[in-house]
Coordinates of C-alpha atoms (C1' of nucleotides) in Angstrom, one line a residue:
Chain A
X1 CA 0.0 0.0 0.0
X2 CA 3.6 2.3 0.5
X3 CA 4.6 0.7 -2.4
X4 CA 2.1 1.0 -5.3
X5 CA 4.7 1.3 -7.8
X6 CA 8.6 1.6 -7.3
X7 CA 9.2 3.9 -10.9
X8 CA 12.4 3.4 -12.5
X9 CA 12.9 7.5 -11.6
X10 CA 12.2 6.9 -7.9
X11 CA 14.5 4.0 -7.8
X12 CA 17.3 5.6 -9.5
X13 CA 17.0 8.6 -6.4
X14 CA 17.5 6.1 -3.8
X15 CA 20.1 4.9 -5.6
X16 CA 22.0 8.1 -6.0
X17 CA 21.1 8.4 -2.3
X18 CA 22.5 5.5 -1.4
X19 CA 25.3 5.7 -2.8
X20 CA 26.1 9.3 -1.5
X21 CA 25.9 8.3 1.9
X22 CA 28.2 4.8 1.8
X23 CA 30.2 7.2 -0.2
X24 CA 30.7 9.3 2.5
X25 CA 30.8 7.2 5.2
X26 CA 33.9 5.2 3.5
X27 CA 35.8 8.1 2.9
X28 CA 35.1 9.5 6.3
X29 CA 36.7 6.4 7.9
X30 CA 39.4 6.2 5.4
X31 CA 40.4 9.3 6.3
X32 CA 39.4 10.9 8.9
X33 CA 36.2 13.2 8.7
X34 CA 37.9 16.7 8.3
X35 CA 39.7 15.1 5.3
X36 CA 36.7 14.4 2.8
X37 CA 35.4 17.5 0.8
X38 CA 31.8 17.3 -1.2
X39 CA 33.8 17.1 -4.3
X40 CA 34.9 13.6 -3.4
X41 CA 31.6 12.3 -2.2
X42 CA 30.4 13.6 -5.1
X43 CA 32.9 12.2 -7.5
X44 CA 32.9 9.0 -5.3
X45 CA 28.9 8.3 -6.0
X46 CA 29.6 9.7 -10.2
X47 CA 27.6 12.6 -9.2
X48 CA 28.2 16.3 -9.4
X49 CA 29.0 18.2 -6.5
X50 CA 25.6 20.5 -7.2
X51 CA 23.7 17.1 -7.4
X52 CA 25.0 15.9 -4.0
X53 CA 23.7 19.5 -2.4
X54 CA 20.0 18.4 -3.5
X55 CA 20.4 14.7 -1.0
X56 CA 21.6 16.3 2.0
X57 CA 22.3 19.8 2.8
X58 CA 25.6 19.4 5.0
X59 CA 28.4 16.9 5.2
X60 CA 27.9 15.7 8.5
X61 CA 24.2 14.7 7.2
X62 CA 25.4 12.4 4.5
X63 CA 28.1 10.9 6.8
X64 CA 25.5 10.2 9.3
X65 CA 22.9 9.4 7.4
X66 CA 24.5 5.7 6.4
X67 CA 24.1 4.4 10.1
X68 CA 20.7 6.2 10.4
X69 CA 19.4 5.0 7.2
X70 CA 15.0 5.0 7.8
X71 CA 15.0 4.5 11.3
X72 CA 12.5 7.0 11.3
X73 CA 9.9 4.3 9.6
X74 CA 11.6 1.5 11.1
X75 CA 10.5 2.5 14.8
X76 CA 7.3 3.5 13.1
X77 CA 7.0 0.8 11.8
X78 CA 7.8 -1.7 14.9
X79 CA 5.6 0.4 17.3
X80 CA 2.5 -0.5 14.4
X81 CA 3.2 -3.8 14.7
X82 CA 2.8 -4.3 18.3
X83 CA -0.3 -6.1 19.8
X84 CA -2.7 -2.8 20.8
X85 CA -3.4 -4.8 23.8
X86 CA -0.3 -3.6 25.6
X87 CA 0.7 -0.4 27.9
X88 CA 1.5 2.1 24.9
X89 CA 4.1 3.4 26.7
X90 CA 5.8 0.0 26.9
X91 CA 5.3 -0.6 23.0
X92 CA 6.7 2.7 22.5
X93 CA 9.8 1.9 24.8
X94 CA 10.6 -1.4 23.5
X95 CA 10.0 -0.5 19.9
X96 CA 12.5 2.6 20.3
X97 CA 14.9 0.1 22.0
X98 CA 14.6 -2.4 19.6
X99 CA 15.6 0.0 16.5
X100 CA 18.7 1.3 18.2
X101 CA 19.9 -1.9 19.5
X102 CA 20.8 -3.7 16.4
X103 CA 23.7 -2.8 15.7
X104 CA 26.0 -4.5 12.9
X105 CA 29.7 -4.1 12.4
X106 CA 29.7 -1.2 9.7
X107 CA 28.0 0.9 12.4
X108 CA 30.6 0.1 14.8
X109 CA 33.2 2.0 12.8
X110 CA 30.8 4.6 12.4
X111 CA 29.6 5.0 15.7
X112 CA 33.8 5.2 16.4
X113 CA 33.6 8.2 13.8
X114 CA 30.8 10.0 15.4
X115 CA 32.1 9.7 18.8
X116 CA 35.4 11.7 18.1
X117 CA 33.9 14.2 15.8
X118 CA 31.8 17.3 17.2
X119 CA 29.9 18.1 14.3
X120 CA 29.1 14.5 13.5
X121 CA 28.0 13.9 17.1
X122 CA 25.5 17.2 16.8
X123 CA 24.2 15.7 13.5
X124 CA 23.8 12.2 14.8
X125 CA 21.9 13.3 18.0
X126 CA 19.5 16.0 15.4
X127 CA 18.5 12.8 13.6
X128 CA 16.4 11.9 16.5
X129 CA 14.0 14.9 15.5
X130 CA 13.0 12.9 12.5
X131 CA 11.6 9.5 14.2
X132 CA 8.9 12.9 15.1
X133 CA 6.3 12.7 12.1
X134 CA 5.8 9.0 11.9
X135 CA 5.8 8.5 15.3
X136 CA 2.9 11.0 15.9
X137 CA 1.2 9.2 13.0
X138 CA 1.1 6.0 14.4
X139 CA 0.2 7.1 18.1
X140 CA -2.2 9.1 17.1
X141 CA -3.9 5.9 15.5
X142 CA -3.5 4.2 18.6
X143 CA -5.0 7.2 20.8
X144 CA -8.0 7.6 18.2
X145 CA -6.7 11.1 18.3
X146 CA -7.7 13.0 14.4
X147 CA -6.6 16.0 15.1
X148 CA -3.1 14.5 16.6
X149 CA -2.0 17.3 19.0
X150 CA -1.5 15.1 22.5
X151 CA 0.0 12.9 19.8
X152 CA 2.5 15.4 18.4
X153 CA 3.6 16.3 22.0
X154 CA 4.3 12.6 22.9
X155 CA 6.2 12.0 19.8
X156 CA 8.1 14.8 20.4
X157 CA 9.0 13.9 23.8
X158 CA 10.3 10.4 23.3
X159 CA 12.1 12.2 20.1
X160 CA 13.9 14.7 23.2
X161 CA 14.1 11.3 25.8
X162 CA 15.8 9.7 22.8
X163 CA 18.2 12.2 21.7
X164 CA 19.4 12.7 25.7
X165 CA 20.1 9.0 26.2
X166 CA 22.1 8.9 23.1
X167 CA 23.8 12.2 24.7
X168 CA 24.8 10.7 28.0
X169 CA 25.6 7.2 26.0
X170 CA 28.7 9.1 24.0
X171 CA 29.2 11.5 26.2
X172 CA 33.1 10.5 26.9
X173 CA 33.8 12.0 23.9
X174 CA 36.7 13.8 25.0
X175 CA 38.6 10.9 25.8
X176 CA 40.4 9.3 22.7
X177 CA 42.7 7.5 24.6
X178 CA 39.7 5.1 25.7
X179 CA 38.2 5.3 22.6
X180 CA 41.2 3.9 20.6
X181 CA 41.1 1.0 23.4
X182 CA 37.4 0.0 22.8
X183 CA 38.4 0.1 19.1
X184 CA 40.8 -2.1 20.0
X185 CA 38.8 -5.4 21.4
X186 CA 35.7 -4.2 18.7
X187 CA 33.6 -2.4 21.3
X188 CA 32.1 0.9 20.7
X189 CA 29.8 1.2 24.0
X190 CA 31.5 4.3 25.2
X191 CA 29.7 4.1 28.6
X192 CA 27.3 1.8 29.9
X193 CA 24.2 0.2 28.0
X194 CA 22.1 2.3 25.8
X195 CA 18.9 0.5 25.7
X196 CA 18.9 0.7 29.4
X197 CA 19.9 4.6 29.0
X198 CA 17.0 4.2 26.6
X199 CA 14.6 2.9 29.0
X200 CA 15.5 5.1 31.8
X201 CA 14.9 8.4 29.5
X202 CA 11.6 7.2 28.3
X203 CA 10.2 6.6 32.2
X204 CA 9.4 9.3 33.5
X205 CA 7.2 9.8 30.2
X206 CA 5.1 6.7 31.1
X207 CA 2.1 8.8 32.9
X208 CA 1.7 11.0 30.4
X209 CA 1.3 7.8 27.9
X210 CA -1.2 6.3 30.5
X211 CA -2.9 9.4 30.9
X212 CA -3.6 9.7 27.1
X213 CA -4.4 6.5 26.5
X214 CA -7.4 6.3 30.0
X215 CA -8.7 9.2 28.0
X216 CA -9.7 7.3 25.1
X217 CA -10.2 4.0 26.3
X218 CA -11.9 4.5 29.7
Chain B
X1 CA 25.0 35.7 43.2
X2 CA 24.5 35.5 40.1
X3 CA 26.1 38.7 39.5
X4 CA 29.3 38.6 41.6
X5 CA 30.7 41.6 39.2
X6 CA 29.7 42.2 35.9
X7 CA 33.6 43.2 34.4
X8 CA 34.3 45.7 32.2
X9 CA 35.3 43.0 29.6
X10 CA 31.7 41.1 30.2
X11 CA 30.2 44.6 29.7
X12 CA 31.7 45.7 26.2
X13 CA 30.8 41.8 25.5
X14 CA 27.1 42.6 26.5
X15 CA 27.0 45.8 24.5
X16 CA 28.5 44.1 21.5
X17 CA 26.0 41.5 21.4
X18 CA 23.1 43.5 21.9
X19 CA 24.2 46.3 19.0
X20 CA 24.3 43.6 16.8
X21 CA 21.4 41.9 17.6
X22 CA 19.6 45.4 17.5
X23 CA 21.1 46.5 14.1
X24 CA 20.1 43.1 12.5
X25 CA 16.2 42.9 13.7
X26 CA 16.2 47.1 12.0
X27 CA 18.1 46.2 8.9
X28 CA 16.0 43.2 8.7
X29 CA 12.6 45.0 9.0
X30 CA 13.7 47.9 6.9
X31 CA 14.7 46.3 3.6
X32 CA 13.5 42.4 3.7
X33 CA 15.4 39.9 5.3
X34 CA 16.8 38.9 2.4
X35 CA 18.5 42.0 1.6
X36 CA 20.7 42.4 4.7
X37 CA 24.3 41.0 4.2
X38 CA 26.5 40.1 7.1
X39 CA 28.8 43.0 6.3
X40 CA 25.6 45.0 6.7
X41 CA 25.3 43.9 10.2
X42 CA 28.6 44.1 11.5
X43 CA 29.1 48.0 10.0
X44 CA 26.2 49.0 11.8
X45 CA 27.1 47.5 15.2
X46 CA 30.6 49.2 14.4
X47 CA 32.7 45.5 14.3
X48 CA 34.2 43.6 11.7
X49 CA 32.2 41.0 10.1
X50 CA 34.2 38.3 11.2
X51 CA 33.7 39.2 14.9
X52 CA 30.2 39.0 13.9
X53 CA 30.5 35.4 13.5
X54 CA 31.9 35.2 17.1
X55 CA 28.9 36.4 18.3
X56 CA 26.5 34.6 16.4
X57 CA 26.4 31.4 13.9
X58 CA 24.0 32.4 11.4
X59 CA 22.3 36.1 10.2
X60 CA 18.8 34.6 11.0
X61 CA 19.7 33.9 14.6
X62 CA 21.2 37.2 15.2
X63 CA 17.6 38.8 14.0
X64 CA 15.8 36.7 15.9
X65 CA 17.6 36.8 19.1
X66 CA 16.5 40.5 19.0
X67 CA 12.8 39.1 20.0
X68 CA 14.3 36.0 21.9
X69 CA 16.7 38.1 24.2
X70 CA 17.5 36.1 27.5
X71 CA 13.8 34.4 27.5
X72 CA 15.6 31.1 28.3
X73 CA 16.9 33.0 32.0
X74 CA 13.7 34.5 32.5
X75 CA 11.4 31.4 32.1
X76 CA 13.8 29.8 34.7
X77 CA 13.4 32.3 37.0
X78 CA 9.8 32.9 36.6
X79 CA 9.5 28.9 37.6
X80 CA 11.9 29.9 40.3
X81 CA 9.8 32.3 42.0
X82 CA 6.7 30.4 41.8
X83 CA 5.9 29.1 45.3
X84 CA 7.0 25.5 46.1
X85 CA 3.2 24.7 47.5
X86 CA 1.9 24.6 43.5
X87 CA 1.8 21.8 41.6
X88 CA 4.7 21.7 39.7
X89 CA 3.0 20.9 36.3
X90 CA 1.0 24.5 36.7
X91 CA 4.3 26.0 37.9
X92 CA 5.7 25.2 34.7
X93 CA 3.0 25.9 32.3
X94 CA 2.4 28.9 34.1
X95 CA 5.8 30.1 33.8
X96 CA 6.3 29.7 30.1
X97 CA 3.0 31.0 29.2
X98 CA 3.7 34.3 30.7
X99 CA 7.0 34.8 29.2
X100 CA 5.9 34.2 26.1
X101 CA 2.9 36.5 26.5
X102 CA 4.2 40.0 27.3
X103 CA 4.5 41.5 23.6
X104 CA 5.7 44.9 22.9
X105 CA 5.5 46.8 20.2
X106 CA 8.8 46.5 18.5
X107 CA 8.2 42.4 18.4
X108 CA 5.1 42.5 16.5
X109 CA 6.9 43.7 13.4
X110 CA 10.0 41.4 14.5
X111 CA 6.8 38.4 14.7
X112 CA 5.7 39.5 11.1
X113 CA 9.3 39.3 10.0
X114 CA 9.2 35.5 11.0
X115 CA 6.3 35.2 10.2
X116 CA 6.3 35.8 6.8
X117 CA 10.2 34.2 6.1
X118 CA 10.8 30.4 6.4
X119 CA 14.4 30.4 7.0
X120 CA 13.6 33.0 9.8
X121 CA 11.0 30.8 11.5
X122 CA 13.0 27.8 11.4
X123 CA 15.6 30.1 13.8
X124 CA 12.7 31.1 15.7
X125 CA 11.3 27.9 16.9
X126 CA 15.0 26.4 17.4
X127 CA 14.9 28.8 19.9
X128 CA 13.2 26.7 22.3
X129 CA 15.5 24.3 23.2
X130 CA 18.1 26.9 24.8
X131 CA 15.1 27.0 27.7
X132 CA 16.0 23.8 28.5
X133 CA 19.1 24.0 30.4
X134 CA 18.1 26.6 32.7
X135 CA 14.3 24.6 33.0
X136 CA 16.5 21.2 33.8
X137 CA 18.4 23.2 36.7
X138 CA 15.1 24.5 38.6
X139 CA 13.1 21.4 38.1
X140 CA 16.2 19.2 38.9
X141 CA 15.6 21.3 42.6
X142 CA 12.2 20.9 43.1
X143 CA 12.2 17.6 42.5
X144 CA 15.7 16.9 44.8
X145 CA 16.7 15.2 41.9
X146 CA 20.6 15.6 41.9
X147 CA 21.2 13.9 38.8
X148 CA 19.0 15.5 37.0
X149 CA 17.8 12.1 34.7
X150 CA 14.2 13.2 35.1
X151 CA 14.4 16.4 35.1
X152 CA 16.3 16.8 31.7
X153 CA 13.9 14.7 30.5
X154 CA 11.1 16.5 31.4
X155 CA 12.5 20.1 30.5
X156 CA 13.2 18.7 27.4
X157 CA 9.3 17.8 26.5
X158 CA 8.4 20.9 27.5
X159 CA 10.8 22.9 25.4
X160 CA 9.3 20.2 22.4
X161 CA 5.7 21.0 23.6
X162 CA 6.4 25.0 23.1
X163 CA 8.2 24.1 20.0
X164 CA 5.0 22.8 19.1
X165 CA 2.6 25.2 20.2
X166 CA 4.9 27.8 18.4
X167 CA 4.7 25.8 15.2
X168 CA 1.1 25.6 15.3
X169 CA 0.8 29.6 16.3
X170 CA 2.2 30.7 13.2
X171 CA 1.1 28.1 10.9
X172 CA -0.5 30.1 7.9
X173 CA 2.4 31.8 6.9
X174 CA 1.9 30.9 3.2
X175 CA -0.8 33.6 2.9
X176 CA 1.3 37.1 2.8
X177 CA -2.3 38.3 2.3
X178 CA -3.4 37.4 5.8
X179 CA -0.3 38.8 7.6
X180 CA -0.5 41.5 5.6
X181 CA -4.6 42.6 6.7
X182 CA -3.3 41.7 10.2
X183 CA -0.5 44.3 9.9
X184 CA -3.2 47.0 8.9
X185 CA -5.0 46.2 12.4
X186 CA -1.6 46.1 14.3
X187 CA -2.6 42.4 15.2
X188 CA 0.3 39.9 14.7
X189 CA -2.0 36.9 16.3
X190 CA -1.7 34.5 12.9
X191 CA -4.3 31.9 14.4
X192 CA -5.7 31.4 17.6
X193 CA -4.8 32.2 20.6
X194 CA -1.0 31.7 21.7
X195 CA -1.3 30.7 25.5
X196 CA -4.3 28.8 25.0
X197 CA -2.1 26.6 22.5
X198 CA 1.0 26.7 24.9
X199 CA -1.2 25.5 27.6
X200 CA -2.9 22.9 25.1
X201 CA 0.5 21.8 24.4
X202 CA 1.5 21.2 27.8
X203 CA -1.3 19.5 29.4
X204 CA -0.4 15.9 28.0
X205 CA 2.7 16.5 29.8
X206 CA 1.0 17.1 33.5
X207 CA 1.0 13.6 34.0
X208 CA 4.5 13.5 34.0
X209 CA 4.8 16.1 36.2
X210 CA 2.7 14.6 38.4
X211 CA 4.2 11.5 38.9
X212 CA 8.0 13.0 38.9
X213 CA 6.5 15.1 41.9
X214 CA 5.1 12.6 43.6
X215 CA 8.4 10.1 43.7
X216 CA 10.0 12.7 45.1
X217 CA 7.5 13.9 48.0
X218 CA 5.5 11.4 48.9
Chain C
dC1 C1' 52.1 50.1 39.1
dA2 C1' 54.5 47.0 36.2
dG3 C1' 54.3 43.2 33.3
dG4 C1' 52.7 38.9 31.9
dA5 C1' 48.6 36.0 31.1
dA6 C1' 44.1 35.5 29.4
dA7 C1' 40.3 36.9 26.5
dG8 C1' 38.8 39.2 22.6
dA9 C1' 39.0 41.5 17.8
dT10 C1' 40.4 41.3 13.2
dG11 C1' 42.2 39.8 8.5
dC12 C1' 42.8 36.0 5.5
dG13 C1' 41.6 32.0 3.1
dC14 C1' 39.0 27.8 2.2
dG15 C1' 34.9 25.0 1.4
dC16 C1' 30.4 24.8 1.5
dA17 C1' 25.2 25.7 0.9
dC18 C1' 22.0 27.2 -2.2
dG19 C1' 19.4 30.2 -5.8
dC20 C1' 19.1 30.5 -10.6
dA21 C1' 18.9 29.3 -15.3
dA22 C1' 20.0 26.3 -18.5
dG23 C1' 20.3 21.2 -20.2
dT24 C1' 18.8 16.2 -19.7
dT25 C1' 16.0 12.3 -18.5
dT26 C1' 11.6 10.0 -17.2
dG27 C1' 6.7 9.5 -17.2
dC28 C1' 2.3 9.5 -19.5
dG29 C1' -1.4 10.3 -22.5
dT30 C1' -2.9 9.9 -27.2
Chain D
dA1 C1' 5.6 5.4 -31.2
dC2 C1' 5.6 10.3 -30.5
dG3 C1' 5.9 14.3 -28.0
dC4 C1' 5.0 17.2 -24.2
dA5 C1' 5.2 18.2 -19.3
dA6 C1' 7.2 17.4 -15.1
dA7 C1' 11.1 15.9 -12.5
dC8 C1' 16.0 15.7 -12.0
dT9 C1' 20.9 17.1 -13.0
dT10 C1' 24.4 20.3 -13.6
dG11 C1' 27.4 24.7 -14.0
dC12 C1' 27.9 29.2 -12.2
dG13 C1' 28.0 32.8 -9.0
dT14 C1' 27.4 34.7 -4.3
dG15 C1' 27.5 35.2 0.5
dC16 C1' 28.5 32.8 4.5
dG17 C1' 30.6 30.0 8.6
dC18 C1' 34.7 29.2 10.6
dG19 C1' 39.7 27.7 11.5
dC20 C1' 44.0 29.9 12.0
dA21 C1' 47.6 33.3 13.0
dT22 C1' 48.2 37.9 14.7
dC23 C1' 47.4 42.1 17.1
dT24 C1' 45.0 44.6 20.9
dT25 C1' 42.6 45.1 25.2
dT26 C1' 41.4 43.7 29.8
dC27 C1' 42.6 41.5 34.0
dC28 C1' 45.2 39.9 37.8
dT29 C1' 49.0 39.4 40.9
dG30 C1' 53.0 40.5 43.3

DNA sequence: CAGGAAAGATGCGCGCACGCAAGTTTGCGT
DNA sequence: ACGCAAACTTGCGTGCGCGCATCTTTCCTG
C-alpha cells in the first residue's frame, strides 16, 4: 500500500542516495572526517557536487545518514506492529529500544567516527527529531486522536528522551585514549548500556502515555 | 549571586552582542530579510564581520535573538519564583505561558518578520531548546533530583511542547495576504490564541509532572 | 604600578550551501 | 511510437561560517 509502484525514476533517487551516503561514510573512515570535501563524495557516488547538495544539505548529514538510514519508519513501523493490547508506553519503549539496538559491524566504525567528531556527534543526536512525524502518525492511530496534537507532544518527547540518552551514551567523547582501546577489542559502547539509557529516559514519560491513553479507552 | 561583578570586559561583551542583535532585527525590517548582508550587520554595530561570526552562527539567529533576548533565564526564574506549594506541572506551564505573552511593540513587526520568512521561522522555533538548560536546573531542585535524569527529561518535553505550540501559532504563513490585513489592524496573532495553545500543548505532559512530583515527596 | 597571562578583535583563506537558469531524463497520454 | 510536461541534473555565482595566526585590550598578581 507504501509501495504502489517503485518507478524506475524513484528507484534511481534512492540509488543516488544510497550511494552518497556509503560514499561518504567510507571516505570519512578512510580518512578521517575533516579530510573528505563534497567534491569527493560527489565524485565518489559519479555525481556532481551540485547534485550531492539536492540529497543532504551538510556533510555531516550524508556521513550520518549511512548508520541512520529509515529509522524513522523503522521504529514506526515496529511500534505498528505491536499487539494494541499492551501499555503504549511499553510498546513505544521497546519498539525505540529495539531500532537502536541492532547494531551491525559497519556501524561500529561509524559509531567510532561519530564519537570523536563534534559536528558529526551534533548531527547524529539532530537525527532523532526525525523519528517525530511518523511516530505521531502511528500514536495518534493508537489514541483515536484525528486532530493528533496530545500525539504530536508525545512523539516529540520520546524524540527529546531519545536524543538525551544517546547524549549521555557518548558522552566521553573527549577521551580518545579510551576510545582507541574499545576500538581495540571491537567495542564501541563508550559508557554503559544504551537501551537501558534508553529505558530510563523514556520513564518518567510513562504517565503522560497512561494518561492519554485512560482518556480514550476508559 | 548571580552577578558577583559584571567586568568591564563582560560589559563591552554585553554591548556588542546587543548592537548587533539590534542593528540586525532594523536592517532586517527595513529592507526584507533577504536584503541584509553580514557585512551590513557588523558595520552598523561598528565590528568587523568576522567578529560577527563570534557572536552569532548564522544572520537569521542574530535577527531573531533580537525578539528572543534572554527568554531562556527568564522562564527559569519565573518557575523559580513560583511558590513551592503549586503543583509543579501548573508552575511550569504557568511560567512559560507568561514569558511568552508579554508582547511589545517592536516584536510585533519582528513576529511578522518571521512570520512571513521560512528560514527566519526555522531560527525562531530552534529557539526553544536553549530553555532547556536553565528549566532542567530548577526542576532538577524541586524535585531533589541531583542527577538531573528526570528532570532533563522532562525540561526537554516541555521545550518540544512550546516548539509545538509555536509551530502551530504561526502556521499560515503561506498567505502574505493574511499577515498583511493583520498588519493593517496592528494584530500579529496569525491563528488562535497563543497561550491557549501553549497550555494545550503542555497539558499531555501534566502527568509527567505529576508522577515526577510525587516520587519525590511522597 | 608594572608586566605577563588571558580573553577578545580582526584579517585572511577555504569549502560549503544554495538560488538561478540552463540542459537532460523519465513518465504518461494519445 | 511520439511528444509534451514534469522531474531531475548540472554549472555558475554569491554570500556565508569558521579555523588559524596575529594584534589589541582587559585582567590579575606581586
Amino acid at each position: 500500500m507504501t509501495t504502489p509502484r517503485p518507478g524506475l525514476r524513484e528507484r534511481k533517487k534512492q540509488a543516488t542516495r544510497a550511494a552518497l551516503r556509503e560514499a561518504a561514510l567510507r571516505l570519512a573512515v578512510e580518512r578521517g572526517p575533516d579530510q573528505v570535501r563534497v567534491e569527493d563524495i560527489a565524485e565518489a557516488a559519479g555525481v556532481s557536487p551540485r547534485t550531492y547538495n539536492n540529497y543532504f544539505v551538510s556533510r555531516e548529514q550524508a556521513i550520518v545518514s549511512a548508520v541512520t538510514a529509515d529509522r524513522e519508519a523503522r521504529i514506526a513501523a515496529a511500534l505498528a506492529a505491536r499487539p494494541s493490547g499492551v501499555r503504549l508506553a511499553d510498546a513505544v519503549t521497546e519498539a525505540v529500544v529495539e531500532q537502536y539496538t541492532n547494531t551491525g559491524e559497519r556501524e561500529h566504525k561509524a559509531l567510532l567516527l561519530i564519537t570523536t567528531t563534534t559536528a558529526l556527534r551534533k548531527a547524529f543526536l539532530d537525527t532523532t527529531a526525525g523519528i517525530e512525524p511518523p511516530l505521531t502518525a502511528v500514536i495518534a492511530e493508537r489514541l483515536d486522536d484525528p486532530g493528533a496534537h496530545t500525539a504530536r507532544v508525545l512523539a516529540a518527547s520520546v524524540a527529546a528522551a531519545v536524543r538525551i540518552a544517546l547524549e549521555d551514551w557518548l558522552r566521553p567523547s573527549g577521551n580518545p585514549e579510551a576510545v582507541r582501546n574499545l576500538d581495540a577489542v571491537g567495542l564501541v559502547v563508550p559508557s554503559g548500556s544504551l537501551p537501558d539509557r534508553l529505558r530510563a529516559a523514556l520513564s518518567p514519560l510513562a504517565p503522560a502515555f497512561d494518561a492519554a491513553e485512560r482518556r480514550t479507552q476508559p
